[in-house]
Amino acid sequence: MSVDKHVEEEKSLNFLEEIVENDLSAGKYQSIMTRFPPEPNGYLHIGHASSICLNFGLTQKFGGGTNLRFDDTNPVTEDTEYVESIKEDIKWLGFEWKNELYASDYFETLYEFAVRLINKGLAYVDDSTSEEIAQQKGTPTQPGHRNQYAERSVEENLQLFANMRAGKYKDGEKVLRAKIDMESSNMLMRDPILYRIKHAHHHRTGDAWCIYPMYDFAHGQSDSIEHITHSICTMEFVPHREVYDWLIENLGIFPSKQYEFARRNLSHTVTSKRKLLQLVNEKYVSGWDDPRMPTIAGYRRRGYTPESIRDFCDRIGVGKRDNMVDLGLLEFCAREHLNKIALRRMVVFDPVKVVITNYDKESETLLAENNPEDLNTGNREITFSRELYIEREDFMENPPKKYFRLAPGQKVRLKHAYIIQCDEVIKDEAGNVIQLNCTYIPESKSGADTSGIHVKGTLHWVNAKDHIAIQINEYDRLFTVENPANEEGEFQSYINPHSLTVLNGALAEPALKDAVVTDRFQFLRKGYFVLDKESPKDLLVFNRTVTLKDSWAKAGK
Ligand code: ATP
Ligand code: MG
């Protein structure tokens, strides 16, 4: 996929916005309600961001509200740490939910719904093992058949279901099933399981329950309880829609409707909480918020802005077909926004000393704009003196033609300062360049240049007498292949061994001393950076958010 295509694409309503618009203009609803329903079993990732932008985006556009509903019906994998992180991430993305709700708060109502179905002869307690149930279900080409338990009377079912709740049976001994159609072409309609027994502690309800509703008997019912008008989920739930509608109709409750869109997957990473949890547990990364993780928390720590993530979700849009979005597009969105807001600073990653032999002042203060894209950000002061550092790779002793950086006898401009010329190269015994003796042109001061000299190269630099040392973490793609989950063998074996490079001894202009984690920086000619939230007290660590240009695209990788 090319980035340009998305840039040029016209903004028209997506298919879900069209549905909502039609429903509203037909008077089907006075206002709409959507919900974002995460299961609190991990941190949110970039795929969730697209679902969040979609659900909250609909009600921002058309009015109404979006609930945050924790789909916490599975006691085993869920945790309050995840609940907290999910809330923090949605807020950080810039969205406000109408109500914070928990499917587990509906357990009593769901139980009553189940009793209602039993009373209507539409649900029964089944003692079969899961193997028997699977076997009786048939196959997509062969109809299933009912067993003797389906013949139980309403009274018997009511009693057995009450016993299930009261904890009289062990895990797996009994289930409650809907009585729908064992011959349906939709396997999910073949008497789906509504409740199972699980003697497990729940993060909110504690030990109050030992029976838990299945997805199909929790999701649609929760939607209905909350009067959700448009319940949006991903394509794998298409076959569940029939069950969703059947249950709502037979319970006679608010008619929420399910709509599906395609999952969004990002290249060179994995977007599945289970796999991300593996990366954390197996210590491939430092945690859920490791800046290489495709989690919202990881992007935040890496220096992405909420605006850039929302822009990305907007550009990829919603569709009906699964697709893989190139990581390059997310990085493009980050550069677009960061270019507008990042404060410019000069940092020399691999220093070599420059001595200005004809500079006889002690030092002088120069003004440098914080951000040429936003003059409201004003200027900062930087100091210039006789001894400076420039980037080692910005000097070449025997340069090829059209080399515009520093070389013997060649002139360059030092950003915000003067034009200098290299006169002499000093080396150590091993032949390494250790110092460049230069002269400067006093009339060439930036902003007041009367020298009439034009140079093609401009270099960043720091004052040798006035700088701080910082650590730089350079991040690259976490995986070497586009779709690690689809490759042969374990997805972990495709991890990029160079996904993190730690660089010590970079020299920065002193203004960076005051950096806070919400600041965004462009280190001139180097990329976009952010202070790492875990920087130790005595060392500032900066994370590279993105490079200035897409080096992967150029390399044709
Ligand atoms: P995972 O497989 O990572 O656990 P999930 O779908 O099980 O994902 P949930 O917490 O159940 O995670 O998802 C909350 C919402 O986010 C659901 O409505 C789901 O459809 C949506 N969602 C999850 N992953 C993606 C994705 N890659 N693209 C778009 N929407 C997604
Ligand atoms: Mg899920």
PDB file of C-alpha atoms and ligand atoms in Angstrom, residues 35-41 44-48 50-51 55 71 219 232-234 236-237 261-265 271-274, ligand 1:
ATOM      1  CA  ARG A  35     -19.753   1.180  23.068  1.00  0.00           C
ATOM      2  CA  PHE A  36     -16.147   0.109  23.205  1.00  0.00           C
ATOM      3  CA  PRO A  37     -16.064  -3.303  24.894  1.00  0.00           C
ATOM      4  CA  PRO A  38     -12.522  -4.417  25.755  1.00  0.00           C
ATOM      5  CA  GLU A  39     -11.843  -7.578  27.669  1.00  0.00           C
ATOM      6  CA  PRO A  40      -9.487  -6.498  30.475  1.00  0.00           C
ATOM      7  CA  ASN A  41      -6.958  -9.222  29.748  1.00  0.00           C
ATOM      8  CA  LEU A  44      -4.802  -1.922  24.312  1.00  0.00           C
ATOM      9  CA  HIS A  45      -2.974  -2.152  21.001  1.00  0.00           C
ATOM     10  CA  ILE A  46      -3.119  -0.270  17.721  1.00  0.00           C
ATOM     11  CA  GLY A  47      -6.001  -2.457  16.472  1.00  0.00           C
ATOM     12  CA  HIS A  48      -8.049  -1.393  19.475  1.00  0.00           C
ATOM     13  CA  SER A  50      -8.990   1.863  15.382  1.00  0.00           C
ATOM     14  CA  SER A  51     -12.069   0.400  17.097  1.00  0.00           C
ATOM     15  CA  ASN A  55     -16.950   3.956  18.072  1.00  0.00           C
ATOM     16  CA  ASP A  71     -16.285  -7.281  28.890  1.00  0.00           C
ATOM     17  CA  HIS A 219     -22.412  -9.281  24.815  1.00  0.00           C
ATOM     18  CA  ILE A 232     -19.778  -2.578  16.187  1.00  0.00           C
ATOM     19  CA  CYS A 233     -17.427  -5.526  16.213  1.00  0.00           C
ATOM     20  CA  THR A 234     -14.911  -7.214  13.946  1.00  0.00           C
ATOM     21  CA  GLU A 236     -15.100 -12.846  13.024  1.00  0.00           C
ATOM     22  CA  PHE A 237     -18.388 -12.131  14.807  1.00  0.00           C
ATOM     23  CA  PHE A 261     -15.949  -4.240  10.121  1.00  0.00           C
ATOM     24  CA  ALA A 262     -12.604  -5.755   9.239  1.00  0.00           C
ATOM     25  CA  ARG A 263      -9.785  -6.039  11.735  1.00  0.00           C
ATOM     26  CA  ARG A 264      -6.882  -3.746  11.139  1.00  0.00           C
ATOM     27  CA  ASN A 265      -3.464  -5.299  11.371  1.00  0.00           C
ATOM     28  CA  THR A 271      -1.733  -7.346  17.271  1.00  0.00           C
ATOM     29  CA  SER A 272      -3.111  -9.977  19.562  1.00  0.00           C
ATOM     30  CA  LYS A 273      -3.120  -9.507  23.304  1.00  0.00           C
ATOM     31  CA  ARG A 274      -2.209 -13.154  23.813  1.00  0.00           C
TER      32      ARG A 274
HETATM   33  P1  ATP B   1      -7.095  -9.617  20.906  1.00  0.00           P
HETATM   34  O1  ATP B   1      -7.165 -10.696  19.891  1.00  0.00           O
HETATM   35  O2  ATP B   1      -5.927  -8.725  20.747  1.00  0.00           O
HETATM   36  O3  ATP B   1      -7.265 -10.097  22.322  1.00  0.00           O
HETATM   37  P2  ATP B   1      -9.810  -8.915  21.023  1.00  0.00           P
HETATM   38  O4  ATP B   1     -10.695  -8.614  19.895  1.00  0.00           O
HETATM   39  O5  ATP B   1      -9.999 -10.203  21.716  1.00  0.00           O
HETATM   40  O6  ATP B   1      -8.331  -8.700  20.560  1.00  0.00           O
HETATM   41  P3  ATP B   1     -11.122  -7.234  22.879  1.00  0.00           P
HETATM   42  O7  ATP B   1     -10.625  -6.658  24.143  1.00  0.00           O
HETATM   43  O8  ATP B   1     -12.169  -8.264  22.940  1.00  0.00           O
HETATM   44  O9  ATP B   1      -9.853  -7.787  22.106  1.00  0.00           O
HETATM   45  O10 ATP B   1     -11.510  -6.085  21.851  1.00  0.00           O
HETATM   46  C1  ATP B   1     -12.204  -4.900  22.144  1.00  0.00           C
HETATM   47  C2  ATP B   1     -12.704  -4.332  20.840  1.00  0.00           C
HETATM   48  O11 ATP B   1     -11.605  -4.013  19.980  1.00  0.00           O
HETATM   49  C3  ATP B   1     -13.567  -5.333  20.096  1.00  0.00           C
HETATM   50  O12 ATP B   1     -14.729  -4.691  19.659  1.00  0.00           O
HETATM   51  C4  ATP B   1     -12.688  -5.778  18.955  1.00  0.00           C
HETATM   52  O13 ATP B   1     -13.466  -6.137  17.867  1.00  0.00           O
HETATM   53  C5  ATP B   1     -11.812  -4.559  18.700  1.00  0.00           C
HETATM   54  N1  ATP B   1     -10.531  -4.953  18.099  1.00  0.00           N
HETATM   55  C6  ATP B   1      -9.606  -5.781  18.612  1.00  0.00           C
HETATM   56  N2  ATP B   1      -8.568  -5.943  17.768  1.00  0.00           N
HETATM   57  C7  ATP B   1      -8.833  -5.187  16.676  1.00  0.00           C
HETATM   58  C8  ATP B   1      -8.157  -4.929  15.443  1.00  0.00           C
HETATM   59  N3  ATP B   1      -6.980  -5.492  15.168  1.00  0.00           N
HETATM   60  N4  ATP B   1      -8.740  -4.091  14.558  1.00  0.00           N
HETATM   61  C9  ATP B   1      -9.911  -3.518  14.842  1.00  0.00           C
HETATM   62  N5  ATP B   1     -10.617  -3.719  15.965  1.00  0.00           N
HETATM   63  C10 ATP B   1     -10.090  -4.539  16.893  1.00  0.00           C
END
